[in-house]
Tab-separated table of C-alpha atoms and ligand atoms in Angstrom:
chain	number	residue	atom	x	y	z
A	1	MET	CA	-30.578	1.680	2.503
A	2	LYS	CA	-27.802	0.865	1.198
A	3	MET	CA	-26.923	2.693	-2.553
A	4	LYS	CA	-26.173	-0.241	-4.413
A	5	LYS	CA	-22.840	0.033	-7.455
A	6	ASN	CA	-21.950	-1.739	-9.871
A	7	ILE	CA	-19.522	1.661	-11.562
A	8	LYS	CA	-18.594	-0.509	-14.667
A	9	ASP	CA	-22.320	-1.598	-15.896
A	10	LYS	CA	-23.553	2.531	-15.028
A	11	MET	CA	-20.740	4.243	-17.197
A	12	GLY	CA	-18.018	3.065	-20.151
A	13	ASN	CA	-15.522	5.441	-19.407
A	14	ARG	CA	-14.520	6.787	-16.239
A	15	ARG	CA	-11.410	9.188	-15.465
A	16	ILE	CA	-9.479	7.577	-13.148
A	17	LEU	CA	-7.663	9.493	-10.394
A	18	ILE	CA	-5.556	7.027	-8.696
A	19	THR	CA	-3.017	8.850	-6.323
A	20	GLY	CA	0.486	8.015	-5.545
A	21	GLY	CA	0.780	5.555	-8.841
A	22	ALA	CA	4.794	5.352	-9.662
A	23	GLY	CA	4.483	3.571	-4.915
A	24	PHE	CA	4.592	-0.486	-4.367
A	25	ILE	CA	1.282	-1.205	-4.178
A	26	GLY	CA	0.159	1.857	-7.139
A	27	SER	CA	1.829	1.179	-10.062
A	28	HIS	CA	0.802	-2.339	-9.895
A	29	VAL	CA	-3.442	-1.122	-8.717
A	30	VAL	CA	-2.116	1.608	-11.929
A	31	ARG	CA	-1.017	-0.665	-14.431
A	32	LEU	CA	-3.817	-3.729	-14.073
A	33	PHE	CA	-6.781	-0.559	-14.426
A	34	LEU	CA	-4.454	0.309	-17.518
A	35	ASN	CA	-4.697	-3.459	-19.565
A	36	LYS	CA	-8.348	-4.275	-17.924
A	37	TYR	CA	-10.178	-1.140	-18.474
A	38	PRO	CA	-8.020	0.363	-22.261
A	39	ASP	CA	-12.210	1.925	-22.290
A	40	TYR	CA	-10.885	3.664	-18.840
A	41	LYS	CA	-8.130	6.908	-18.608
A	42	ILE	CA	-6.575	6.627	-15.976
A	43	TYR	CA	-4.647	9.495	-14.336
A	44	ASN	CA	-1.383	8.487	-12.068
A	45	LEU	CA	-1.437	11.716	-10.577
A	46	ASP	CA	2.649	11.522	-7.802
A	47	ALA	CA	4.744	13.972	-6.241
A	48	LEU	CA	7.478	11.250	-6.779
A	49	THR	CA	8.905	11.599	-3.631
A	50	TYR	CA	11.796	9.255	-2.466
A	51	ALA	CA	9.144	6.268	-2.165
A	52	GLY	CA	7.945	6.770	-5.399
A	53	ASN	CA	9.804	5.654	-8.869
A	54	LEU	CA	8.383	5.579	-12.948
A	55	GLU	CA	11.251	2.857	-13.340
A	56	ASN	CA	7.523	1.112	-11.938
A	57	LEU	CA	5.450	2.033	-14.795
A	58	LYS	CA	8.379	1.689	-18.067
A	59	ASP	CA	6.286	-1.236	-19.201
A	60	VAL	CA	2.257	0.677	-19.517
A	61	GLU	CA	3.897	4.224	-19.712
A	62	ASN	CA	2.390	4.461	-22.928
A	63	ALA	CA	-0.057	2.922	-22.970
A	64	PRO	CA	-2.801	5.507	-24.391
A	65	ASN	CA	-5.061	5.051	-21.702
A	66	TYR	CA	-1.936	6.971	-19.065
A	67	ASN	CA	-1.740	10.193	-17.844
A	68	PHE	CA	0.584	10.517	-15.427
A	69	LEU	CA	0.288	13.861	-13.453
A	70	LYS	CA	3.213	15.082	-11.817
A	71	ALA	CA	1.838	17.109	-8.155
A	72	ASP	CA	1.944	16.533	-4.676
A	73	ILE	CA	-1.377	16.353	-2.788
A	74	ASN	CA	-0.402	18.267	0.287
A	75	ASN	CA	-0.575	21.365	-2.352
A	76	ALA	CA	-5.239	22.273	-1.985
A	77	GLN	CA	-5.072	24.267	-5.282
A	78	GLU	CA	-2.908	22.845	-7.333
A	79	ILE	CA	-4.772	19.509	-6.466
A	80	GLU	CA	-8.515	21.733	-7.393
A	81	ASN	CA	-7.436	22.839	-10.673
A	82	LEU	CA	-6.582	19.161	-11.451
A	83	PHE	CA	-9.620	18.177	-10.371
A	84	GLU	CA	-11.399	20.971	-12.427
A	85	LYS	CA	-9.281	20.710	-15.859
A	86	TYR	CA	-9.411	16.891	-15.897
A	87	ARG	CA	-12.823	16.440	-14.608
A	88	PHE	CA	-12.062	12.656	-12.504
A	89	ASP	CA	-15.137	10.686	-11.662
A	90	SER	CA	-13.239	8.314	-9.169
A	91	VAL	CA	-10.824	8.373	-7.170
A	92	ILE	CA	-8.208	5.665	-5.925
A	93	HIS	CA	-6.618	7.363	-3.289
A	94	LEU	CA	-2.488	5.655	-2.250
A	95	ALA	CA	-0.012	8.210	-1.547
A	96	ALA	CA	0.835	8.220	0.992
A	97	GLU	CA	3.636	8.411	3.637
A	98	SER	CA	3.981	4.616	4.359
A	99	HIS	CA	6.765	3.662	6.350
A	100	VAL	CA	6.637	2.996	10.040
A	101	ASP	CA	10.506	3.619	11.803
A	102	ARG	CA	9.879	6.799	9.289
A	103	SER	CA	7.113	8.492	11.360
A	104	ILE	CA	8.575	7.221	14.316
A	105	THR	CA	11.807	10.214	13.858
A	106	ASP	CA	8.991	12.659	11.258
A	107	PRO	CA	5.208	12.642	12.509
A	108	LEU	CA	4.535	15.242	11.454
A	109	ALA	CA	5.516	14.478	7.454
A	110	PHE	CA	2.864	12.028	8.467
A	111	MET	CA	-0.104	14.164	9.544
A	112	LYS	CA	1.240	17.002	6.371
A	113	THR	CA	0.424	13.890	4.003
A	114	ASN	CA	-1.686	11.234	5.086
A	115	VAL	CA	-4.914	13.809	7.324
A	116	ILE	CA	-4.069	17.010	5.394
A	117	GLY	CA	-3.134	15.420	2.069
A	118	THR	CA	-6.135	13.498	1.770
A	119	MET	CA	-8.906	16.254	3.521
A	120	ASN	CA	-7.369	18.531	0.124
A	121	LEU	CA	-8.015	15.114	-1.955
A	122	LEU	CA	-11.643	15.089	-1.085
A	123	ASN	CA	-11.689	18.940	-0.101
A	124	ALA	CA	-11.965	19.137	-4.063
A	125	ALA	CA	-14.026	15.837	-4.681
A	126	LYS	CA	-16.130	17.211	-2.210
A	127	LYS	CA	-16.003	20.746	-4.808
A	128	ILE	CA	-16.164	20.098	-8.543
A	129	TRP	CA	-18.871	16.773	-7.643
A	130	ASP	CA	-20.575	19.467	-6.521
A	131	GLY	CA	-23.946	17.032	-5.057
A	132	ASN	CA	-23.731	15.415	-8.306
A	133	TRP	CA	-22.775	11.543	-6.450
A	134	GLU	CA	-23.586	10.173	-9.296
A	135	ASP	CA	-21.422	6.990	-10.271
A	136	LYS	CA	-18.771	8.953	-8.154
A	137	LEU	CA	-16.161	7.224	-5.599
A	138	PHE	CA	-13.534	8.066	-3.583
A	139	TYR	CA	-11.755	4.942	-3.064
A	140	HIS	CA	-9.673	5.109	-0.338
A	141	ILE	CA	-6.825	2.476	1.176
A	142	SER	CA	-6.002	2.202	4.436
A	143	THR	CA	-4.244	-0.014	6.547
A	144	ASP	CA	-4.326	-2.896	9.120
A	145	GLU	CA	-2.464	-0.336	11.068
A	146	VAL	CA	-5.545	0.674	11.779
A	147	TYR	CA	-6.516	-0.989	14.764
A	148	GLY	CA	-4.069	-1.406	16.792
A	149	THR	CA	-2.184	-4.634	17.877
A	150	LEU	CA	-3.628	-7.926	18.970
A	151	GLY	CA	-2.677	-10.757	21.203
A	152	LYS	CA	-2.303	-13.934	21.040
A	153	THR	CA	-5.641	-14.713	19.188
A	154	GLY	CA	-8.428	-12.906	17.467
A	155	LEU	CA	-8.386	-11.357	14.054
A	156	PHE	CA	-8.866	-7.583	13.504
A	157	THR	CA	-12.832	-7.883	11.723
A	158	GLU	CA	-14.799	-4.838	9.980
A	159	GLU	CA	-15.850	-3.900	13.237
A	160	THR	CA	-12.736	-4.008	15.276
A	161	SER	CA	-12.650	-1.115	16.781
A	162	TYR	CA	-9.443	1.513	16.108
A	163	ASP	CA	-6.805	1.653	18.509
A	164	PRO	CA	-3.218	2.993	16.367
A	165	ASN	CA	-0.147	2.802	17.846
A	166	SER	CA	1.522	4.681	15.965
A	167	PRO	CA	1.983	7.765	13.785
A	168	TYR	CA	1.423	5.859	11.439
A	169	SER	CA	-0.964	3.668	11.557
A	170	ALA	CA	-2.464	7.672	13.586
A	171	SER	CA	-2.377	8.965	10.225
A	172	LYS	CA	-3.898	7.130	8.424
A	173	ALA	CA	-6.910	6.406	11.535
A	174	SER	CA	-7.069	10.108	11.234
A	175	SER	CA	-7.771	10.239	7.246
A	176	ASP	CA	-10.165	6.896	7.190
A	177	HIS	CA	-12.432	9.241	9.329
A	178	PHE	CA	-12.629	11.960	7.459
A	179	VAL	CA	-13.594	10.271	4.869
A	180	ARG	CA	-15.550	8.570	6.617
A	181	ALA	CA	-17.617	11.765	8.401
A	182	TYR	CA	-17.087	13.282	4.712
A	183	GLY	CA	-19.533	10.602	3.231
A	184	GLU	CA	-21.516	10.374	6.520
A	185	THR	CA	-21.835	14.944	6.296
A	186	TYR	CA	-21.899	15.560	2.593
A	187	GLY	CA	-23.179	12.254	1.117
A	188	LEU	CA	-20.060	11.996	-0.831
A	189	PRO	CA	-19.672	8.341	-2.168
A	190	TYR	CA	-16.817	6.818	-0.149
A	191	ILE	CA	-15.588	2.386	0.027
A	192	ILE	CA	-12.408	2.214	1.998
A	193	SER	CA	-10.624	-0.692	2.435
A	194	ASN	CA	-7.911	-2.721	5.125
A	195	CYS	CA	-5.287	-4.406	3.532
A	196	SER	CA	-2.892	-6.077	5.993
A	197	ASN	CA	1.705	-5.784	5.161
A	198	ASN	CA	1.441	-5.780	1.603
A	199	TYR	CA	4.909	-7.565	-0.533
A	200	GLY	CA	6.109	-8.166	-4.318
A	201	PRO	CA	7.768	-6.835	-6.787
A	202	ASN	CA	8.793	-3.399	-7.123
A	203	GLN	CA	8.754	-2.372	-2.681
A	204	PHE	CA	10.668	0.437	-2.124
A	205	PRO	CA	13.755	-1.372	0.375
A	206	GLU	CA	13.087	0.154	3.606
A	207	LYS	CA	10.021	-2.413	4.567
A	208	LEU	CA	11.183	-5.601	5.657
A	209	ILE	CA	10.856	-8.317	3.136
A	210	PRO	CA	12.641	-6.261	0.334
A	211	LEU	CA	15.465	-4.251	2.701
A	212	PHE	CA	16.831	-7.638	3.657
A	213	ILE	CA	16.503	-9.601	0.153
A	214	ASN	CA	18.954	-6.771	-0.107
A	215	ASN	CA	20.937	-6.958	3.168
A	216	ILE	CA	21.394	-10.936	1.766
A	217	VAL	CA	22.616	-10.171	-1.632
A	218	GLU	CA	25.256	-7.861	0.078
A	219	LYS	CA	26.251	-10.086	2.313
A	220	LYS	CA	25.249	-7.084	5.046
A	221	ALA	CA	23.550	-7.643	8.748
A	222	LEU	CA	19.782	-8.379	8.827
A	223	PRO	CA	18.455	-6.360	11.878
A	224	VAL	CA	15.957	-8.336	13.307
A	225	TYR	CA	14.368	-5.314	15.503
A	226	GLY	CA	13.474	-7.014	19.804
A	227	ASP	CA	12.959	-10.356	19.448
A	228	GLY	CA	11.903	-11.220	16.251
A	229	LYS	CA	8.579	-12.891	17.043
A	230	TYR	CA	6.353	-10.111	15.944
A	231	THR	CA	3.519	-11.412	14.175
A	232	ARG	CA	2.389	-10.575	10.285
A	233	ASP	CA	-0.849	-11.707	7.608
A	234	TRP	CA	1.518	-11.358	4.089
A	235	LEU	CA	-0.534	-10.268	0.986
A	236	TYR	CA	1.315	-10.353	-2.597
A	237	VAL	CA	1.257	-7.816	-3.213
A	238	ILE	CA	-1.124	-8.653	-6.757
A	239	ASP	CA	-4.368	-9.894	-4.628
A	240	HIS	CA	-4.231	-6.513	-3.385
A	241	ALA	CA	-4.667	-5.207	-6.495
A	242	ILE	CA	-7.298	-7.011	-7.310
A	243	ALA	CA	-8.734	-7.280	-4.081
A	244	ILE	CA	-8.790	-3.408	-5.248
A	245	ASP	CA	-10.022	-3.705	-8.485
A	246	LEU	CA	-13.043	-5.510	-7.385
A	247	ALA	CA	-14.196	-3.674	-4.515
A	248	PHE	CA	-13.825	-0.410	-6.884
A	249	HIS	CA	-16.282	-2.118	-9.181
A	250	LYS	CA	-18.589	-4.645	-6.885
A	251	GLY	CA	-18.417	-3.112	-3.351
A	252	GLU	CA	-20.774	-1.066	-1.791
A	253	ILE	CA	-20.586	2.337	-1.551
A	254	LYS	CA	-19.931	3.022	3.141
A	255	GLU	CA	-18.862	-0.428	2.678
A	256	THR	CA	-15.276	-0.779	4.536
A	257	TYR	CA	-13.712	-4.364	3.298
A	258	ASN	CA	-10.705	-5.946	5.297
A	259	ILE	CA	-8.864	-7.008	2.372
A	260	GLY	CA	-5.753	-10.382	3.893
A	261	GLY	CA	-4.396	-13.707	3.134
A	262	PHE	CA	-5.100	-15.373	6.399
A	263	ASN	CA	-0.897	-15.577	6.156
A	264	GLU	CA	0.583	-14.780	9.734
A	265	TRP	CA	3.828	-15.399	9.981
A	266	GLN	CA	6.339	-14.350	12.784
A	267	ASN	CA	9.621	-12.240	11.987
A	268	ILE	CA	11.996	-14.813	12.863
A	269	ASP	CA	10.347	-17.843	11.150
A	270	LEU	CA	9.512	-15.523	7.999
A	271	ILE	CA	13.215	-14.226	7.868
A	272	GLN	CA	14.878	-18.064	8.312
A	273	LEU	CA	12.275	-18.874	4.977
A	274	LEU	CA	13.832	-15.990	2.917
A	275	CYS	CA	16.906	-17.035	4.285
A	276	GLU	CA	16.899	-20.569	2.707
A	277	ILE	CA	15.000	-19.239	-0.397
A	278	MET	CA	18.065	-17.244	-0.836
A	279	ASP	CA	21.187	-19.384	0.046
A	280	LYS	CA	18.746	-21.365	-3.135
A	281	LYS	CA	18.971	-18.756	-5.486
A	282	LEU	CA	22.021	-17.670	-5.098
A	283	GLY	CA	24.368	-20.895	-4.695
A	284	ARG	CA	25.621	-20.648	-1.242
A	285	SER	CA	25.496	-23.402	0.989
A	286	GLN	CA	22.035	-23.571	3.529
A	287	GLY	CA	22.384	-20.999	6.894
A	288	GLU	CA	24.812	-19.795	5.267
A	289	SER	CA	22.169	-16.289	4.623
A	290	ALA	CA	20.784	-17.698	8.424
A	291	LYS	CA	23.881	-17.015	9.647
A	292	LEU	CA	23.389	-12.610	8.923
A	293	ILE	CA	20.333	-12.223	11.536
A	294	THR	CA	21.278	-9.671	14.369
A	295	PHE	CA	19.134	-8.857	16.810
A	296	VAL	CA	19.043	-5.421	17.230
A	297	LYS	CA	17.184	-2.581	19.128
A	298	ASP	CA	14.222	-2.729	19.700
A	299	ARG	CA	11.517	-0.359	17.520
A	300	PRO	CA	9.240	1.696	19.962
A	301	GLY	CA	5.775	1.651	20.064
A	302	HIS	CA	5.985	-1.968	17.549
A	303	ASP	CA	3.067	-3.758	17.367
A	304	LYS	CA	2.976	-7.235	18.294
A	305	ARG	CA	0.991	-9.090	15.884
A	306	TYR	CA	-1.650	-7.962	13.107
A	307	ALA	CA	-3.910	-10.775	11.411
A	308	ILE	CA	-7.000	-10.001	8.794
A	309	ASP	CA	-10.265	-11.135	8.549
A	310	ALA	CA	-11.551	-11.380	4.954
A	311	THR	CA	-14.311	-13.031	5.590
A	312	LYS	CA	-16.157	-10.204	4.293
A	313	ILE	CA	-14.623	-9.917	1.105
A	314	ASN	CA	-14.387	-13.267	0.423
A	315	LYS	CA	-18.152	-13.311	1.651
A	316	SER	CA	-19.250	-10.726	-0.985
A	317	LEU	CA	-16.806	-10.213	-3.255
A	318	GLY	CA	-15.376	-13.863	-3.969
A	319	TRP	CA	-12.498	-12.316	-4.218
A	320	LYS	CA	-9.342	-15.093	-2.324
A	321	PRO	CA	-5.648	-14.377	-2.395
A	322	SER	CA	-4.414	-16.309	-6.101
A	323	VAL	CA	-0.574	-17.975	-4.693
A	324	THR	CA	0.379	-18.634	-1.508
A	325	PHE	CA	3.102	-17.183	0.134
A	326	GLU	CA	5.753	-19.504	-0.152
A	327	GLU	CA	4.410	-19.375	-4.070
A	328	GLY	CA	4.471	-15.318	-4.079
A	329	LEU	CA	8.440	-15.426	-1.944
A	330	GLU	CA	10.085	-16.933	-4.381
A	331	LEU	CA	8.324	-14.304	-7.422
A	332	THR	CA	9.218	-11.866	-5.312
A	333	VAL	CA	13.149	-12.482	-4.478
A	334	ASP	CA	13.489	-13.468	-8.123
A	335	TRP	CA	11.730	-10.322	-9.248
A	336	TYR	CA	15.122	-8.320	-6.935
A	337	LEU	CA	17.239	-10.615	-8.215
A	338	ASP	CA	16.271	-9.867	-11.575
A	339	ASN	CA	15.918	-6.405	-11.350
A	340	GLU	CA	19.002	-5.018	-9.415
A	341	GLU	CA	19.812	-2.176	-11.886
A	342	TRP	CA	15.899	-1.238	-9.722
A	343	LEU	CA	17.579	-1.923	-7.047
A	344	LYS	CA	20.769	-0.543	-7.353
A	345	ASN	CA	19.355	3.281	-8.449
A	346	VAL	CA	16.267	3.232	-5.390
A	347	THR	CA	19.501	2.455	-3.244
A	348	SER	CA	22.306	5.277	-4.572
A	349	GLY	CA	21.792	8.551	-2.455
A	350	ALA	CA	19.176	9.806	-0.004
A	351	TYR	CA	18.811	6.039	0.557
A	352	LYS	CA	21.881	5.765	2.131
A	353	ASP	CA	21.664	8.747	4.530
A	354	TYR	CA	18.422	7.006	6.166
A	355	TYR	CA	20.394	3.743	6.344
A	356	LYS	CA	23.310	5.254	8.163
A	357	THR	CA	19.908	6.668	10.718
A	358	GLN	CA	18.013	4.165	10.792
A	359	TYR	CA	20.663	1.459	11.364
A	360	SER	CA	23.425	2.939	13.567
A	361	ASP	CA	24.256	1.689	17.258
B	1	LIG	P1	4.819	3.628	-1.491
B	1	LIG	O1	5.658	4.303	-0.481
B	1	LIG	O2	5.538	3.001	-1.615
B	1	LIG	O3	4.156	4.617	-2.486
B	1	LIG	C1	3.718	5.970	-1.919
B	1	LIG	C2	3.435	6.284	-2.814
B	1	LIG	O4	2.251	7.551	-2.566
B	1	LIG	C3	5.024	6.674	-4.197
B	1	LIG	O5	4.682	7.185	-5.551
B	1	LIG	C4	4.967	8.531	-3.190
B	1	LIG	O6	6.003	9.196	-4.308
B	1	LIG	C5	3.653	8.815	-3.442
B	1	LIG	N1	3.461	10.424	-2.510
B	1	LIG	C6	3.906	10.991	-1.156
B	1	LIG	N2	3.971	11.528	-0.993
B	1	LIG	C7	3.286	12.276	-1.518
B	1	LIG	C8	2.568	13.898	-1.893
B	1	LIG	N3	2.067	14.658	-1.073
B	1	LIG	N4	2.255	13.884	-3.466
B	1	LIG	C9	1.220	12.932	-3.985
B	1	LIG	N5	1.910	12.048	-4.172
B	1	LIG	C10	3.201	11.539	-2.812
B	1	LIG	O7	3.382	2.938	-0.250
B	1	LIG	P2	2.821	1.763	0.208
B	1	LIG	O8	3.449	1.412	0.047
B	1	LIG	O9	3.077	1.241	-1.730
B	1	LIG	O10	0.747	2.362	0.224
B	1	LIG	C11	0.383	2.572	-0.872
B	1	LIG	C12	-1.322	2.845	0.875
B	1	LIG	O11	-1.627	1.974	1.090
B	1	LIG	C13	-1.056	3.688	1.531
B	1	LIG	O12	-1.705	4.819	1.628
B	1	LIG	C14	-1.199	2.544	2.545
B	1	LIG	O13	-0.803	3.444	3.486
B	1	LIG	C15	-1.621	1.561	1.785
B	1	LIG	N6	-1.345	-0.112	2.674
B	1	LIG	C16	0.552	-0.290	2.123
B	1	LIG	C17	0.185	-1.285	2.757
B	1	LIG	C18	1.763	-1.969	2.404
B	1	LIG	O14	2.092	-2.912	3.113
B	1	LIG	N7	2.927	-1.155	1.660
B	1	LIG	C19	-1.021	-2.691	3.544
B	1	LIG	C20	-1.575	-1.474	3.120
B	1	LIG	C21	-1.607	-0.513	3.343
B	2	LIG	P1	8.029	-3.026	8.689
B	2	LIG	O1	7.932	-4.288	6.439
B	2	LIG	O2	7.699	-2.091	8.525
B	2	LIG	O3	6.240	-3.185	8.394
B	2	LIG	P2	5.359	-2.818	9.242
B	2	LIG	O4	6.080	-1.929	10.324
B	2	LIG	O5	4.564	-1.887	8.463
B	2	LIG	O6	4.427	-3.822	9.440
B	2	LIG	O7	7.344	-4.156	9.624
B	2	LIG	C1	7.979	-5.895	9.983
B	2	LIG	C2	7.663	-6.475	10.660
B	2	LIG	O8	9.442	-6.531	10.781
B	2	LIG	C3	7.826	-5.269	11.774
B	2	LIG	O9	7.350	-5.963	13.067
B	2	LIG	C4	9.114	-5.692	11.989
B	2	LIG	C5	9.951	-6.072	11.246
B	2	LIG	N1	11.304	-5.097	10.908
B	2	LIG	C6	12.600	-5.650	11.652
B	2	LIG	O10	12.595	-6.549	12.215
B	2	LIG	N2	13.448	-5.025	10.885
B	2	LIG	C7	13.948	-4.483	10.322
B	2	LIG	O11	14.706	-4.013	9.356
B	2	LIG	C8	12.020	-3.889	8.986
B	2	LIG	C9	12.419	-2.350	9.014
B	2	LIG	C10	10.941	-3.890	10.024
């Protein structure tokens, strides 16, 4: 029989470890939990890699229930010591290497952080919780990319077989399997959610939408991979954070939830829409930004289509996206245009070297 889970009702004060909280999605999850649950102690553990930025949490960093722990999940001893010291009762695990293109140039880094880093957290939880599973939860945040690629029709459901194609998705699939295995073998209470492509404020400009916003502002080429007819299913990041909150509190142990907004876009159509919005916002003539579109060499192993069937989380937890794609994209563009300084900071230094390597020839 399934264990019913309703964490909030069972325990008033939680001590939640959120990993990767200085990153894109993690920062929105940390903010939501800090604001919504002042009784919870939130521990944001992050190594502050190129993708982590404490600026993302400037507005909440002085919250009395907030603690930042600079640590690397690849360091098993350090992670165990932190579990010992702070006695977390739950984990929301987002820390990861997250960019497919980087996984193609450095797959081992993805294996280390995404697989071994996750195992270090699992081992620490297993050791410190020591079979006292009551009110404990290891919530692993994963991606729809573990399912591989779809043809023209069909959707990924929670029953779809894993079939990862990139080193990134292979590392995430592997970490999902280890989480599940620790549940089956040792009884560790876990939940996994697999979400589609996120977009919104604070996303590092290596991913499609913020990269293209930045390039449009700077009137630089928009490098579209292959024929641009690849399809992704886009979700506003705050709607993902809301889904994580719901699954954390109301989800069932040992369950997987697919999260997505039934919002498929071919890259080229999305880019055209983004160009139109940007022309409007920047006071440029319609069609000006679209002239920057440049078809470039395709990504190796490029998955053709992702699309999530989010029926389960909708029916069982009552979740659905709160904004349409057009609304979310406009909010996102406004955020980047209002936060030039943030964009300037994250695109200085190492970003320039990355850009040169990724987009030369
Ligand atoms: P991100 O790259 O923006 O942030 C990752 C964070 O993890 C950064 O703050 C980084 O400093 C931290 N980190 C990296 N390596 C670490 C290490 N060894 N120790 C401690 N911290 C480390 O990623 P994101 O887009 O916010 O994704 C967060 C999670 O959500 C990932 O697990 C990703 O696989 C998953 N996910 C992302 C998307 C998406 O569209 N971005 C979609 C579905 C699932
Ligand atoms: P991305 O944001 O990297 O997310 P993911 O690969 O995890 O889905 O890419 C989204 C889509 O945009 C994907 O089909 C690859 C494509 N893309 C480009 O065409 N050009 C680019 O410069 C980037 C970064 C992505």
